[in-house]
Amino acid sequence: STPKPSSAASDVYKRQDFKDRIRHLCSALKSPYREVALEHFCEEKNAAEIAKAQNKNIKTVQTQIYRSRSMLKALLERSD
């Protein structure tokens, strides 16, 4: 079954609200995690794209993404 228009609009609103919340939490992280998190989770760039743009080793960026994900998860759990 297709969703009712009102629930679809509500889902879009919730998704945008969640994106705004993630952006806010990413912004709260310390550098370099903030920059990597914003690019990865908000701008949906992969590790290779971020590494190239920031002139960093891809392994460094992958580690920073992994650590920022853990930090964001902790912040999300605390804010719920």
mmCIF file of C-alpha atoms in Angstrom:
data_model
loop_
_atom_site.group_PDB
_atom_site.id
_atom_site.type_symbol
_atom_site.label_atom_id
_atom_site.label_comp_id
_atom_site.label_asym_id
_atom_site.label_seq_id
_atom_site.Cartn_x
_atom_site.Cartn_y
_atom_site.Cartn_z
ATOM 1 C CA SER A 1 0.000 0.000 0.000
ATOM 2 C CA THR A 2 1.148 3.552 -0.706
ATOM 3 C CA PRO A 3 1.546 5.896 2.246
ATOM 4 C CA LYS A 4 -1.016 8.612 2.795
ATOM 5 C CA PRO A 5 0.194 12.074 1.736
ATOM 6 C CA SER A 6 0.106 13.331 5.322
ATOM 7 C CA SER A 7 2.351 10.533 6.580
ATOM 8 C CA ALA A 8 4.743 11.017 3.634
ATOM 9 C CA ALA A 9 5.010 14.733 4.457
ATOM 10 C CA SER A 10 5.539 13.832 8.098
ATOM 11 C CA ASP A 11 8.337 11.410 7.114
ATOM 12 C CA VAL A 12 10.051 14.119 5.054
ATOM 13 C CA TYR A 13 9.808 16.502 8.001
ATOM 14 C CA LYS A 14 11.210 13.881 10.404
ATOM 15 C CA ARG A 15 14.036 13.054 7.995
ATOM 16 C CA GLN A 16 14.925 16.753 7.602
ATOM 17 C CA ASP A 17 14.715 17.227 11.370
ATOM 18 C CA PHE A 18 17.073 14.261 11.842
ATOM 19 C CA LYS A 19 19.495 15.662 9.231
ATOM 20 C CA ASP A 20 19.478 19.030 11.011
ATOM 21 C CA ARG A 21 20.135 17.273 14.312
ATOM 22 C CA ILE A 22 23.037 15.282 12.844
ATOM 23 C CA ARG A 23 24.529 18.453 11.323
ATOM 24 C CA HIS A 24 24.252 20.181 14.712
ATOM 25 C CA LEU A 25 25.921 17.236 16.495
ATOM 26 C CA CYS A 26 28.690 17.031 13.860
ATOM 27 C CA SER A 27 29.348 20.742 14.378
ATOM 28 C CA ALA A 28 29.778 20.101 18.118
ATOM 29 C CA LEU A 29 32.700 17.693 17.574
ATOM 30 C CA LYS A 30 36.301 18.812 17.925
ATOM 31 C CA SER A 31 38.519 19.197 14.877
ATOM 32 C CA PRO A 32 39.440 17.116 12.829
ATOM 33 C CA TYR A 33 36.385 14.956 13.582
ATOM 34 C CA ARG A 34 33.989 17.852 12.978
ATOM 35 C CA GLU A 35 35.150 18.442 9.399
ATOM 36 C CA VAL A 36 35.257 14.751 8.507
ATOM 37 C CA ALA A 37 31.860 14.072 10.114
ATOM 38 C CA LEU A 38 30.191 17.003 8.334
ATOM 39 C CA GLU A 39 31.530 15.861 4.968
ATOM 40 C CA HIS A 40 30.762 12.173 5.522
ATOM 41 C CA PHE A 41 27.412 12.240 7.359
ATOM 42 C CA CYS A 42 25.932 15.501 6.052
ATOM 43 C CA GLU A 43 27.390 15.834 2.560
ATOM 44 C CA GLU A 44 27.515 12.047 2.028
ATOM 45 C CA LYS A 45 31.102 11.993 0.772
ATOM 46 C CA ASN A 46 33.123 8.803 1.057
ATOM 47 C CA ALA A 47 36.528 8.460 2.711
ATOM 48 C CA ALA A 48 38.415 8.670 -0.599
ATOM 49 C CA GLU A 49 36.689 11.939 -1.571
ATOM 50 C CA ILE A 50 37.361 13.466 1.853
ATOM 51 C CA ALA A 51 40.999 12.314 1.859
ATOM 52 C CA LYS A 52 41.593 13.874 -1.563
ATOM 53 C CA ALA A 53 39.843 17.153 -0.654
ATOM 54 C CA GLN A 54 41.685 17.480 2.670
ATOM 55 C CA ASN A 55 44.989 16.135 1.341
ATOM 56 C CA LYS A 56 45.040 13.373 3.969
ATOM 57 C CA ASN A 57 45.842 9.675 3.951
ATOM 58 C CA ILE A 58 42.695 7.596 3.343
ATOM 59 C CA LYS A 59 43.426 5.416 6.410
ATOM 60 C CA THR A 60 43.524 8.558 8.567
ATOM 61 C CA VAL A 61 40.151 9.680 7.207
ATOM 62 C CA GLN A 62 38.637 6.198 7.689
ATOM 63 C CA THR A 63 39.786 6.214 11.319
ATOM 64 C CA GLN A 64 38.370 9.717 11.829
ATOM 65 C CA ILE A 65 35.017 8.657 10.323
ATOM 66 C CA TYR A 66 34.945 5.591 12.597
ATOM 67 C CA ARG A 67 35.739 7.655 15.698
ATOM 68 C CA SER A 68 33.331 10.474 14.799
ATOM 69 C CA ARG A 69 30.561 7.870 14.266
ATOM 70 C CA SER A 70 31.165 6.601 17.822
ATOM 71 C CA MET A 71 31.131 10.159 19.183
ATOM 72 C CA LEU A 72 27.895 10.984 17.314
ATOM 73 C CA LYS A 73 26.254 7.785 18.559
ATOM 74 C CA ALA A 74 27.133 8.721 22.146
ATOM 75 C CA LEU A 75 25.771 12.268 21.645
ATOM 76 C CA LEU A 76 22.548 10.935 20.087
ATOM 77 C CA GLU A 77 22.005 8.499 22.947
ATOM 78 C CA ARG A 78 22.602 11.259 25.487
ATOM 79 C CA SER A 79 20.175 13.659 23.784
ATOM 80 C CA ASP A 80 17.268 11.170 23.543
#
